[in-house]
Structure formats: C-alpha cells, structure tokens
Coordinates of C-alpha atoms and ligand atoms in Angstrom, one line a residue:
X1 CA -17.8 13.8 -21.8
X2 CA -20.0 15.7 -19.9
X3 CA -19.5 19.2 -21.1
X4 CA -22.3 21.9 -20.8
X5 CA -20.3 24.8 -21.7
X6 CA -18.5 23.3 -24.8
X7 CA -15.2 23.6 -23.3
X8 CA -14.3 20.8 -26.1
X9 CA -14.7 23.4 -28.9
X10 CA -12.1 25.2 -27.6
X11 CA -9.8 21.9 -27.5
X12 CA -7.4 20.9 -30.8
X13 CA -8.3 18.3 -32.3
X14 CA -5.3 16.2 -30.9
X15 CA -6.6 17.0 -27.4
X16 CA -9.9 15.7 -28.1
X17 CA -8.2 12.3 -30.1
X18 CA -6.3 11.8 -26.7
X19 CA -9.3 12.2 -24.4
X20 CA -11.7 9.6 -26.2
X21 CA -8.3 7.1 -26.6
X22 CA -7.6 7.1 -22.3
X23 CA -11.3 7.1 -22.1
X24 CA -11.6 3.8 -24.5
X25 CA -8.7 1.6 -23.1
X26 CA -10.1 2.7 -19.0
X27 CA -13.4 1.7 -20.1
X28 CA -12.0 -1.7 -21.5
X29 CA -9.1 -2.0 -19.1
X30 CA -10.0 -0.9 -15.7
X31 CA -13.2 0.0 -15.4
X32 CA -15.2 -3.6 -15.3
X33 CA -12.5 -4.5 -12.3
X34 CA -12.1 -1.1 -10.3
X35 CA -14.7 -2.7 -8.0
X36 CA -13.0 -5.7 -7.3
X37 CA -9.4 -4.0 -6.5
X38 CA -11.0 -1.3 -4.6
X39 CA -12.7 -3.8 -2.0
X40 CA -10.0 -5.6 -2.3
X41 CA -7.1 -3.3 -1.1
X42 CA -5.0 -3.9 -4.3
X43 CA -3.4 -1.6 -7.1
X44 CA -3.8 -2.9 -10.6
X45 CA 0.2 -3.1 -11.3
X46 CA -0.7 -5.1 -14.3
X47 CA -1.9 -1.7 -15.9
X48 CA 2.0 0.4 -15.2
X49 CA 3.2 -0.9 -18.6
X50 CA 0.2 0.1 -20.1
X51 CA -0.1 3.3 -18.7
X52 CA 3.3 3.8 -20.2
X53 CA 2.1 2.5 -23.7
X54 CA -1.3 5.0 -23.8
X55 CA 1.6 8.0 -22.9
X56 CA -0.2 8.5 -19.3
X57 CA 3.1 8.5 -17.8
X58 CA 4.5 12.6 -17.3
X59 CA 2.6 12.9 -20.8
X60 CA 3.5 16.7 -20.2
X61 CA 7.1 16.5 -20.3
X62 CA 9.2 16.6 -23.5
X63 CA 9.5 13.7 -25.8
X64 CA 13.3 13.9 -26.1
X65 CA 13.2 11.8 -22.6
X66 CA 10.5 9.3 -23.9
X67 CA 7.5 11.2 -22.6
X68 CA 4.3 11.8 -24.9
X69 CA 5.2 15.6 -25.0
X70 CA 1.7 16.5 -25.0
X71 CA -0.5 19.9 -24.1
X72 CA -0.8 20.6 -20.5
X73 CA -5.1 20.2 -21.9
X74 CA -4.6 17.1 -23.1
X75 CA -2.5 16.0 -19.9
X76 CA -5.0 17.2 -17.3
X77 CA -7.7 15.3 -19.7
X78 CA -5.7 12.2 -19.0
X79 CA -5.9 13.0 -15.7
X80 CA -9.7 13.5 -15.8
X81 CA -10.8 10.1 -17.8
X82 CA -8.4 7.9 -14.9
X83 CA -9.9 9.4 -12.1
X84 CA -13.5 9.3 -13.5
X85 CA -12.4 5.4 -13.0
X86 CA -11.1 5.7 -9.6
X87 CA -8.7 8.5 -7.7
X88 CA -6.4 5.9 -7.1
X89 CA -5.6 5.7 -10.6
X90 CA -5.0 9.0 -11.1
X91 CA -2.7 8.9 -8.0
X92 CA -0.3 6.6 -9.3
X93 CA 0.3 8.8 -12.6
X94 CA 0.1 12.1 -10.4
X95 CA 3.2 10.8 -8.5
X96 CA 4.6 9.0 -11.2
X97 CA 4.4 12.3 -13.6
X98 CA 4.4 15.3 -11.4
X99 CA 6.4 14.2 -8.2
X100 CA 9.2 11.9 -9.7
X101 CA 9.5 12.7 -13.4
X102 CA 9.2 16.4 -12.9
X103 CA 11.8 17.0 -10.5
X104 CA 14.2 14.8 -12.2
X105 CA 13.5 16.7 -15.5
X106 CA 13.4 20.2 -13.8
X107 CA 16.3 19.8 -11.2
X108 CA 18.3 16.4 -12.2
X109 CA 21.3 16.7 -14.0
X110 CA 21.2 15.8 -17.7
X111 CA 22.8 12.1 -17.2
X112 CA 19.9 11.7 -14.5
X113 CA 17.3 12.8 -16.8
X114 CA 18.8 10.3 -19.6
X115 CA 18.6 7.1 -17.5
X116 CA 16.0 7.6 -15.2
X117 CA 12.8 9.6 -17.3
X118 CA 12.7 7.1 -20.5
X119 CA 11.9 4.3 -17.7
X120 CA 9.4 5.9 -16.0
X121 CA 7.4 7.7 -18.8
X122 CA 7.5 3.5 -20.3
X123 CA 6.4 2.4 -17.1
X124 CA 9.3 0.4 -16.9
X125 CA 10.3 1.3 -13.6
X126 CA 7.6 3.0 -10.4
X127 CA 8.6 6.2 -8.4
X128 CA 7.2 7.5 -4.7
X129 CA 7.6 10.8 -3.7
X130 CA 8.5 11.2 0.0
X131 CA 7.6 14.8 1.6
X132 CA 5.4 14.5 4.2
X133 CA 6.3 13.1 7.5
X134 CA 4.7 11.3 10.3
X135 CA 5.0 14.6 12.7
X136 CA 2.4 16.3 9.9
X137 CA 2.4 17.2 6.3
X138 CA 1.0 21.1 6.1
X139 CA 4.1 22.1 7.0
X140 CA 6.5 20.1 5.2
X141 CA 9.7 22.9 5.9
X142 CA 9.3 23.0 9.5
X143 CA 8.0 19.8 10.7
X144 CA 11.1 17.7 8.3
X145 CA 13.4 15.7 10.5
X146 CA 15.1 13.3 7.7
X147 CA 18.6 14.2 7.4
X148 CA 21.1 13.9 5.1
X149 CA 24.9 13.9 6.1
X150 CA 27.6 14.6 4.1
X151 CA 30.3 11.1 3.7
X152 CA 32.8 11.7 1.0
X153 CA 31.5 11.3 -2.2
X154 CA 28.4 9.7 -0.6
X155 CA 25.5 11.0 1.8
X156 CA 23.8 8.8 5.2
X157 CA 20.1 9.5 4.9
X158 CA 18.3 8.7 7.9
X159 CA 14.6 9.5 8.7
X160 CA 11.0 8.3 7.8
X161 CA 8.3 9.8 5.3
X162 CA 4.4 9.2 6.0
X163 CA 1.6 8.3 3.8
X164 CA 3.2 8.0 0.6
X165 CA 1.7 6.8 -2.8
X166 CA 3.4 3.9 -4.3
X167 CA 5.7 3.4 -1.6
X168 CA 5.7 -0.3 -1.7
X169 CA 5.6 -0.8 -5.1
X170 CA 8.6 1.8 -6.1
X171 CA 12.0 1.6 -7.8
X172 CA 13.3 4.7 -6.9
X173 CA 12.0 7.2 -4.1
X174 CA 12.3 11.2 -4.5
X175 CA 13.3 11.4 -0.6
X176 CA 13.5 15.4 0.7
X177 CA 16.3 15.6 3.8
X178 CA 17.7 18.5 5.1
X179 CA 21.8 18.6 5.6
X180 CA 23.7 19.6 8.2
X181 CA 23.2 23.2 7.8
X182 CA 19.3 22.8 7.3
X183 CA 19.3 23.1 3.3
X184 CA 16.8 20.3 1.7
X185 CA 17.7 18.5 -0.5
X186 CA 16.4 16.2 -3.1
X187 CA 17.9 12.6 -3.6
X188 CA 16.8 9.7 -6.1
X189 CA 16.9 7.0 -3.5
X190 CA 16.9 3.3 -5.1
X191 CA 14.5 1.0 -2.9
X192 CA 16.6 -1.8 -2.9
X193 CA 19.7 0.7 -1.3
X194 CA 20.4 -1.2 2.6
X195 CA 18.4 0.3 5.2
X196 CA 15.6 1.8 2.8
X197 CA 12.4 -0.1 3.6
X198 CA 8.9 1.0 2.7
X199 CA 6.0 -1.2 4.7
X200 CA 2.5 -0.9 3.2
X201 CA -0.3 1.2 5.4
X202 CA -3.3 -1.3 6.1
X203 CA -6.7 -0.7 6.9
X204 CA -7.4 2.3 4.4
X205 CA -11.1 3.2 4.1
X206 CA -10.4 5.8 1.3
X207 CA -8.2 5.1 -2.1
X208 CA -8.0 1.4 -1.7
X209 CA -7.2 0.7 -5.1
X210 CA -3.7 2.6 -4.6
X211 CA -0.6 1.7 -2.5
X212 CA 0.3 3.9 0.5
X213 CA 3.0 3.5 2.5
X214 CA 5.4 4.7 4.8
X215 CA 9.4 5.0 4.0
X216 CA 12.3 4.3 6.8
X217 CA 15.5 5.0 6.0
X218 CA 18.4 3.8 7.9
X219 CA 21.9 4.8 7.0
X220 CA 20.4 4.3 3.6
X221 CA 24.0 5.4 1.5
X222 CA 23.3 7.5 -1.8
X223 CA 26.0 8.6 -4.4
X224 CA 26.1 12.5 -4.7
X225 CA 25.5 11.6 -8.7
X226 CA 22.0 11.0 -6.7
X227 CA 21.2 13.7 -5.4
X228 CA 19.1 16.3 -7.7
X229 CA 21.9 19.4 -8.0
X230 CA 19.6 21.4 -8.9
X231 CA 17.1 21.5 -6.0
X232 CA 18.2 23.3 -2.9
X233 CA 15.4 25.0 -0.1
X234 CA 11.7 24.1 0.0
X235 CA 11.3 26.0 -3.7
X236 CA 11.9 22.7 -5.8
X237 CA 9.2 20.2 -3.9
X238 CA 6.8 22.4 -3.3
X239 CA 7.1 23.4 -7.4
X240 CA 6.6 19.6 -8.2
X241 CA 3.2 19.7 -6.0
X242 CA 1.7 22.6 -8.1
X243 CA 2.4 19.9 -10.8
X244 CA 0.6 17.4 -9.1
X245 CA -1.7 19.7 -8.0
X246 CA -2.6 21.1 -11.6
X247 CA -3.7 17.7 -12.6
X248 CA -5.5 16.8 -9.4
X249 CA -7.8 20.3 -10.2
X250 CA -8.9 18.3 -13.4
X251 CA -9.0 14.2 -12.5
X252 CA -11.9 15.4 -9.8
X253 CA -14.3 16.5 -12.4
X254 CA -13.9 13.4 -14.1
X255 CA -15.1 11.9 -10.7
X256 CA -17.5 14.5 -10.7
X257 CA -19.0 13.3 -14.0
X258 CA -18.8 9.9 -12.8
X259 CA -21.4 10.4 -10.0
X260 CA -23.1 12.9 -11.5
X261 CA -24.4 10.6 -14.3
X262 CA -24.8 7.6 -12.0
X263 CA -27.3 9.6 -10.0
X264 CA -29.0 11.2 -13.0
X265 CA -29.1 7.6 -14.8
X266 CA -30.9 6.5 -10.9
X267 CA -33.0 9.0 -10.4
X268 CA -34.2 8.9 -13.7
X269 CA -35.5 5.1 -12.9
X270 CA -36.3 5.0 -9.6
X271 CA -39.9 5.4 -8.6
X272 CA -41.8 7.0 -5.6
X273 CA -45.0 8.6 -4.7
X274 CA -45.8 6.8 -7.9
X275 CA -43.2 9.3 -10.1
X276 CA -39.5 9.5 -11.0
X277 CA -37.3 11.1 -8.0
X278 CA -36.0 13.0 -11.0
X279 CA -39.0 15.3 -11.2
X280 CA -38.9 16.2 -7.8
X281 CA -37.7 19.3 -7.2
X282 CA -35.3 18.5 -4.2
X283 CA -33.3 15.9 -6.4
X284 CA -33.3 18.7 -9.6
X285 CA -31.6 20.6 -7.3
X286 CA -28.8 18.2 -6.4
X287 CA -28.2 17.4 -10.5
X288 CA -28.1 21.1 -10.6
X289 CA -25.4 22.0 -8.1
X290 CA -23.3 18.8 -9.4
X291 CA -23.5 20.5 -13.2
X292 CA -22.8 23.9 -12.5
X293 CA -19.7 22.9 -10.4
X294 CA -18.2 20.4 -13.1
X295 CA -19.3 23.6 -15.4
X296 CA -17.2 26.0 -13.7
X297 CA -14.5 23.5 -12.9
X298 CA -13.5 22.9 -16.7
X299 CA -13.8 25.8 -17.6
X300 CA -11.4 27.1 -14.9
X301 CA -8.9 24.4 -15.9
X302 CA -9.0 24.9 -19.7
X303 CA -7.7 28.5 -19.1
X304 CA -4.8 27.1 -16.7
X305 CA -4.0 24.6 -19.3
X306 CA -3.4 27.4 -21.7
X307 CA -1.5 30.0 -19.1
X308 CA 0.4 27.0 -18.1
X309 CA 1.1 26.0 -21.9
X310 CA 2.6 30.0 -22.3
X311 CA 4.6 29.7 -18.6
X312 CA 2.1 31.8 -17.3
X313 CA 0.7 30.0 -14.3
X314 CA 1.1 31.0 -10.8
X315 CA 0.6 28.3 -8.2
X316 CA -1.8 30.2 -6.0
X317 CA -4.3 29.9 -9.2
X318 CA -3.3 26.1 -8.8
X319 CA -4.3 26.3 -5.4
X320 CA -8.1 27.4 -6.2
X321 CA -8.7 25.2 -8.7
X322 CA -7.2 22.3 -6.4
X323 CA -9.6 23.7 -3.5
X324 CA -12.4 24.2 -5.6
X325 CA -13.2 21.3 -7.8
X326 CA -11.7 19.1 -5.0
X327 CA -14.6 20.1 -3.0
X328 CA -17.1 20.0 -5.5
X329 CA -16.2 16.8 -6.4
X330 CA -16.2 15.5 -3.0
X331 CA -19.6 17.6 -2.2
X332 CA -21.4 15.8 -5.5
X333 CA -20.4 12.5 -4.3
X334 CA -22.0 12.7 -1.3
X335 CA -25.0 14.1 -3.2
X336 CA -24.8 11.2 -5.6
X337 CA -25.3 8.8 -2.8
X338 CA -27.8 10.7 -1.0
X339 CA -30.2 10.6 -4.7
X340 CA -29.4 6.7 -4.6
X341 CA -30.9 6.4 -1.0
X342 CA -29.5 2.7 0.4
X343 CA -28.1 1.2 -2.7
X344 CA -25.6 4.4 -2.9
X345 CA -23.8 2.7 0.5
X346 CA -23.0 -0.5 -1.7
X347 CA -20.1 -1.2 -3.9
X348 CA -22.8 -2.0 -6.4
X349 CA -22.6 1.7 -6.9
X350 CA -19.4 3.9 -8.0
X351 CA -20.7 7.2 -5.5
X352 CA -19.8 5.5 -2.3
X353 CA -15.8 4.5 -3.6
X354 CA -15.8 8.0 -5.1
X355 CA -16.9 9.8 -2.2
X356 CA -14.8 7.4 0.2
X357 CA -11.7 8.3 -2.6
X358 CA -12.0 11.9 -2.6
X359 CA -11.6 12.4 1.3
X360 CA -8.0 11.5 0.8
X361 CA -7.8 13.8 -2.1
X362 CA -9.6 16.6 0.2
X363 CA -6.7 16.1 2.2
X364 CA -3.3 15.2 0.2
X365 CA -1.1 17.7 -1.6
X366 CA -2.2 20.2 0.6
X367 CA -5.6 20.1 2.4
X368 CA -8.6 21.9 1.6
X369 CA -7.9 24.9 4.4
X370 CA -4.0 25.1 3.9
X371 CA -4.9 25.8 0.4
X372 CA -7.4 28.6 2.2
X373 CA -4.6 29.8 3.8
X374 CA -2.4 30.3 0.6
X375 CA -5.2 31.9 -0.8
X376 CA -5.6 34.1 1.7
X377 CA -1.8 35.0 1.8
X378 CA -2.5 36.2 -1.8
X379 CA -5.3 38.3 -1.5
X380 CA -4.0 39.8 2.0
X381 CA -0.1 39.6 1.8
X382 CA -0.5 38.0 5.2
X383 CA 0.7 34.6 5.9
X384 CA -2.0 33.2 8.3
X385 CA -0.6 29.2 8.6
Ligands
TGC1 P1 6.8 29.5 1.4 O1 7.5 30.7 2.1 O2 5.3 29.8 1.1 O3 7.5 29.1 0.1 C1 8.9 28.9 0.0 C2 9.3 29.3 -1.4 O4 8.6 28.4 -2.3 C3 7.7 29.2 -3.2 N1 6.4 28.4 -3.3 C4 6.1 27.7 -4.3 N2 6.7 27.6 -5.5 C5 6.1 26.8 -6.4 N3 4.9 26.1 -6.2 C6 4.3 26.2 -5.0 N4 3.1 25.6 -4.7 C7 4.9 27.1 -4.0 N5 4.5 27.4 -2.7 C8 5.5 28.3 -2.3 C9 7.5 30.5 -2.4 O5 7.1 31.6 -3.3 C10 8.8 30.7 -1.8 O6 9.7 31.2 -2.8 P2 10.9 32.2 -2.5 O7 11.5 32.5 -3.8 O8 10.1 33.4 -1.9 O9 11.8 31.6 -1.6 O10 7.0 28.3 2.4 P3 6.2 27.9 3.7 O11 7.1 27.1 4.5 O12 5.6 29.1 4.4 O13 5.1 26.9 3.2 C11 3.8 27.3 2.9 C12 2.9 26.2 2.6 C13 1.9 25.9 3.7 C14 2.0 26.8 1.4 C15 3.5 24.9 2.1 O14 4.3 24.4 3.1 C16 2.5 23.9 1.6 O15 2.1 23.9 0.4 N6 2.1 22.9 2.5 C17 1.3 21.8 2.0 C18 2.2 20.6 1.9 C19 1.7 19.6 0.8 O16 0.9 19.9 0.0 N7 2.2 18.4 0.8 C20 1.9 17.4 -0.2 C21 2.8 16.3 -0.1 S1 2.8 15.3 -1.6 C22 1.3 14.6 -1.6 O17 0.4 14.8 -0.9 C23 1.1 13.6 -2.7 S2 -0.4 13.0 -2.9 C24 -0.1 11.9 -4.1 C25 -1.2 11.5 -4.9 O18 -1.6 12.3 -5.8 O19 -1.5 10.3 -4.8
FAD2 P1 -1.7 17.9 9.3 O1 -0.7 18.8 8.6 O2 -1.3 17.3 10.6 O3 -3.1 18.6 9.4 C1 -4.2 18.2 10.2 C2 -5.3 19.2 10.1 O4 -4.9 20.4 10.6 C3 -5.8 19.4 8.7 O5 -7.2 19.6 8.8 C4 -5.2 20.7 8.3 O6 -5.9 21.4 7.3 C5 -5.1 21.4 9.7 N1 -4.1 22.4 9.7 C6 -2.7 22.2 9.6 N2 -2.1 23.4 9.7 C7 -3.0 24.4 9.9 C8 -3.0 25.8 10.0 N3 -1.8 26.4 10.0 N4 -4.1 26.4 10.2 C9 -5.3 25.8 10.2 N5 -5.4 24.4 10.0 C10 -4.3 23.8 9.9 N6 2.7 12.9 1.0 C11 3.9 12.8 0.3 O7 4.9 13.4 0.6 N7 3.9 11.9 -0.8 C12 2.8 11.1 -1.1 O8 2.9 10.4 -2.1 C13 1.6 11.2 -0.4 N8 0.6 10.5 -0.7 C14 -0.5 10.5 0.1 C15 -1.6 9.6 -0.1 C16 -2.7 9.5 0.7 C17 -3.8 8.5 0.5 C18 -2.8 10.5 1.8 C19 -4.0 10.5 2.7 C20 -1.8 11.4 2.0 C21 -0.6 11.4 1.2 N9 0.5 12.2 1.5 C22 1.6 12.1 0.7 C23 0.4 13.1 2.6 C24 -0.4 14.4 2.5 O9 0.3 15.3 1.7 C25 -0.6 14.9 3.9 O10 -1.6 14.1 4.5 C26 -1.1 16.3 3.9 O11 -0.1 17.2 3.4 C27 -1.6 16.8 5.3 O12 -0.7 16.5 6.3 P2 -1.2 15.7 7.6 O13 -2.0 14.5 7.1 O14 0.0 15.4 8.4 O15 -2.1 16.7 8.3

C-alpha cells in the first residue's frame, strides 16, 4: 500500500490481515478482467457471492446479522483495495453496505433485520437505494415527488427514482416516498412486486463496470411489515449517505494509488530529450501533488475511522473528506494521464477508466459544491443551498 506517512503502524494487526486479504483475491479475481467489463458496459455479478464470502458486504455492521463485524479502518480499507480496481466496484458494496444494509439495521424492525441483513451481507440477495430523482438529486427533500398512500394494512407507491446503482440487478429496493401529509418514508420494496420496474441507463461514459438504472413504480403495493418504522423525515436517508459517504472518502485513495503508481512506473521508463520524463522537474511535480494528497487523505480517514469507531463522527467531517480526497483523486487521474502523454487515452492504461470513473464519483452522494455548501453552513451557521 502506498503509505508515506505510516498510517499502517497505527492499524491492529487484524486491520492490516484484512487489507492484504481484499487486496490478494481483487488482484486474482478482478483485476486481470476490470478492462474487459469496463469497455464492455457490464458488472461482474459473478463476483456478489464472493464479495459476500471475503466479508465486503456491510463488513461494518454487527456479526449477530451475518456481517463481518469489523473496524470502521478495516471497512473503509475494503473500500480502498475495490476501488483501487475500479469505482464501480466499490459502488456496488457502498450501496449494498451503507444504503441498504444500514438502514435496515439502523431503522428496520428487528424481524426485518433477521431476514433481510444475513442475505445481503452473504451476497445472497442485491439491494438499490432509490433517493434521487429525475427532477435533481442536491435536494433530495424538496425536489421528491414519489408518494406513498396509505391502503389498509398496505401502502400504493407511485413515482420514479434516477440514476440508481444496481437498479437492475436488485432484489429489494430501499425506495424513499413521502405520504400524504409529506412525511418520507422508507420502504423495502421487492423488485419483482407488480408495477416496480427498473430499466438499465445505456450509453455511460463514466463507471461502466457498474449497473445504473432508473426505478418506476406503478401502484407498486407494499405490506406496512415493509416499511422501515423507524425512519420518518429526511434524517434517516440522508444518515445512510454519511455511511456511504465515509467509505467513498477512503476507496478514492485507493484510486489515487492506482494512478499514481502507474504514472510513476511510466515515467520512470519513458524516454525523451534522451532522459527519463521522471527527472524532469515538471513531471516530479505531478508525482508530488498526487503523494501529498493520498498523504493527507489517509491520514484524514484513519482519525474518522477511530472517532467513528467511539460514535464520535459528525457528518460534516464526512463531508470534507468526501470533497477532499474525491477531488484529489479525480485531480491525480487526470495528472496520471497527462505524464502518460497518448497511451494514457487507451484502455491499455488504468488512468483514463479511473479518471472517466471518478467524474461520477465527483458528482454522486452529494457533489463536490453541495458538499461546499454544507461545509460552509458549518463554519458560518448559514445555509447557502
Ligand atoms: P437539513 O436541514 O440539512 O437536514 C435535515 C436533518 O438531517 C440532518 N442531516 C444529517 N444527518 C446525518 N447525516 C447527514 N449527512 C445529514 N445531513 C443533514 C440535519 O442535521 C437535520 O437534522 P434535524 O435533527 O435538525 O432535523 O436538510 P436539507 O433539506 O437542508 O438538505 C441539505 C443537504 C443539501 C445537505 C442534503 O439534502 C444533501 O445532502 N443533498 C445531497 C443529496 C445526496 O447526496 N444524494 C445522494 C443520493 S445516493 C447516491 O448518490 C448513491 S451513489 C451510489 C454509489 O456509491 O454507487
Ligand atoms: P443536480 O442536483 O441537478 O445538480 C446539478 C448541478 O447544480 C451540480 O453541479 C450541483 O453541484 C449544482 N447545484 C445544485 N444545487 C446547487 C446549489 N444550491 N448551489 C450551487 N450549485 C448547486 N442516487 C441514488 O439515490 N441512489 C443511487 O444509487 C445513485 N447512484 C448513482 C450512480 C451514478 C453513476 C450517478 C452519476 C449518480 C447516482 N445517484 C444515485 C444520483 C446522485 O446522488 C445525484 O446525481 C447527485 O445527488 C446530484 O444530483 P443531480 O445529478 O440531479 O444534479
């Protein structure tokens, strides 16, 4: 791992065991193909049962529900090794993790938690998250016109959700609707339910190897033992995307070191002017930038693994580190296929599927500026969205 501050000597052992094991079976599982799915527009659903055996699946969440129960380090680590193979990776065990089996765990009831978390964490069964809407996704409060009406014992949910990750390839959908008097709600929506339908979303230039869809819903009828009875108002989704969020702040870096080392390992080779570009100044100063923002990246998610660990976390600390290494990592991937001059536009090369990758990550759960803006709530106390 590329690690100039020795943030590993301030992992437990454990941590570090579960970072060279994801990094092992990716480099033997996924990584020799990621090319080949990427260009090809598919998602590797081959690799869901094994996600589930490795423990990748909600590997934060308690072991009592068949999750790996591990440190919120050792998760983010996870996080890190699958996206230094490709963000689309991380993305499925993002949603699958932070925005289906955390809101079950933290606002399901208990018999929800029982059937539903043991499958997913086994990778027996794929979840979607469904927020963001076609109107716009900043504003997810405002701009949400899926509705859920109140039928006996039952609720009608009718609307449609944008852009969401394993859409097409999902058991069960985490569907947000308001009711009639405006009060979101959460609901475990089963995809094969009448009038739930989930077409794929062609023609993506960015996270190719991951399924995004949209999700219409039609009179889709849910039992209230669906719906989540502990999640009322915008609190409860917006908690599972500091979730998400949190391990999105580590998988960059591991992007990061991804394009970092390919450039260095290129630059290093590549001759002109009868020299290596890597002892030219201007290309130093590239490798430079790249390492000092992975630097300051870990080291800024190791201490919000550890305030997370003791319930310490706030989410507008979530909200830097998502901004930050986001950008960083985006920033270095472009650098990374500057140094490689016309090869880095090929998919010979990982910078280009990285770079092309992290623009959607730039912009899902929550873009770069609305994550400006909650910053700058913080530090003024005024709300400038
Ligand atoms: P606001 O007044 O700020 O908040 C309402 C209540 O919620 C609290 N809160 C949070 N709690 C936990 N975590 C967070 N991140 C929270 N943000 C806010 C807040 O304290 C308040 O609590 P209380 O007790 O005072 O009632 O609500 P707002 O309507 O003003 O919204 C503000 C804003 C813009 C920050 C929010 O809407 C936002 O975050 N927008 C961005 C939406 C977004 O990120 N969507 C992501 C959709 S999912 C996705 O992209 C998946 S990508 C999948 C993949 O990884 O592949
Ligand atoms: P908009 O909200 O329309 O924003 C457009 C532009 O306006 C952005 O630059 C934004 O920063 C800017 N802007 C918005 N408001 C303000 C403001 N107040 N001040 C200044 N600038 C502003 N969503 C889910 O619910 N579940 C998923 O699984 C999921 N997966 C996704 C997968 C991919 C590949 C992508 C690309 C998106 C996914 N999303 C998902 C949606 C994602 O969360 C939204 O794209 C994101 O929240 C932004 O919403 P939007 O695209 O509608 O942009």
């Amino acid at each position: 791992m590329l690690d100039f501050a020795r943030i590993q000597e301030l992992l437990s052992d454990e941590e570090r065991e579960i970072q060279k094991a994801a990094r092992k079976f990716l480099e033997a599982e996924a990584l020799p193909q990621i090319r080949e799915w990427w260009e090809a527009g598919t998602f590797p659903t081959q690799l869901i049962p094994k996600f589930g055996a490795m423990g990748f699946l909600g590997a934060n969440l308690p072991e009592e529900y068949g999750a790996a129960g591990v440190s919120n380090a050792a998760y983010g680590l996870i996080m890190y090794e699958l996206e230094r193979i490709d963000s689309g990776l991380r993305s499925f065990a993002s949603v699958q993790g932070a925005l289906v089996m955390y809101p079950i765990f933290a606002y399901g009831s208990e018999e929800q938690k029982r059937e539903f978390l043991p499958k997913l964490a086994a990778g027996e069964m794929v979840g979607a998250f469904g927020l963001t809407e076609p109107d716009g996704g900043s504003d997810p409060g405002g701009n949400m016109k899926t509705r859920a009406k109140k039928d006996g014992d039952h609720w009608i949910l009718n609307g449609t959700k944008m852009w969401i990750t394993n859409g097409t390839i999902a058991d069960i959908a985490i569907v947000w609707a308001k009711d009639e008097e405006g009060v979101i709600r959460g609901f475990i929506v089963p995809t094969d339910t009448p009038g739930f339908s989930a077409p794929e979303i062609k023609s993506k230039m960015s996270l190719r190897a991951s399924v995004t869809s949209e999700l219409v819903l039609e009179d889709v009828r849910i039992p209230d033992s669906l719906r989540l009875p502990q999640a009322e108002g915008l609190k409860p989704p917006l908690s599972c995307l500091t979730q998400a969020r949190y391990g999105i702040a580590w998988g960059v870096l591991g992007a990061l070191e991804a394009v970092f080392e390919e450039a260095r390992d290129f630059a290093l080779s590549r001759k002109t002017f009868g020299e290596p570009i890597a002892k030219k100044q201007l290309v130093q100063e590239k490798l430079a930038w790249m390492l000092a923002e992975h630097t300051k990246g870990l080291l800024l998610v190791w201490r919000l693994a550890r305030l997370k660990d003791e319930g310490k976390l706030h989410h507008t600390q979530v909200s830097l580190a998502k901004r930050d290494n986001t950008y960083a990592a985006l920033h270095a991937a472009r650098l990374a296929r500057d140094i490689l001059g016309a090869n880095g536009i090929t998919l010979e090369y990982h910078a280009i599927r990285h770079m092309l990758n992290l623009e959607s990550v730039y912009t899902y759960e929550g873009t770069h500026d609305i994550h400006t803006l909650i910053l700058g709530r913080e530090i003024t106390g005024l709300a400038a969205f």
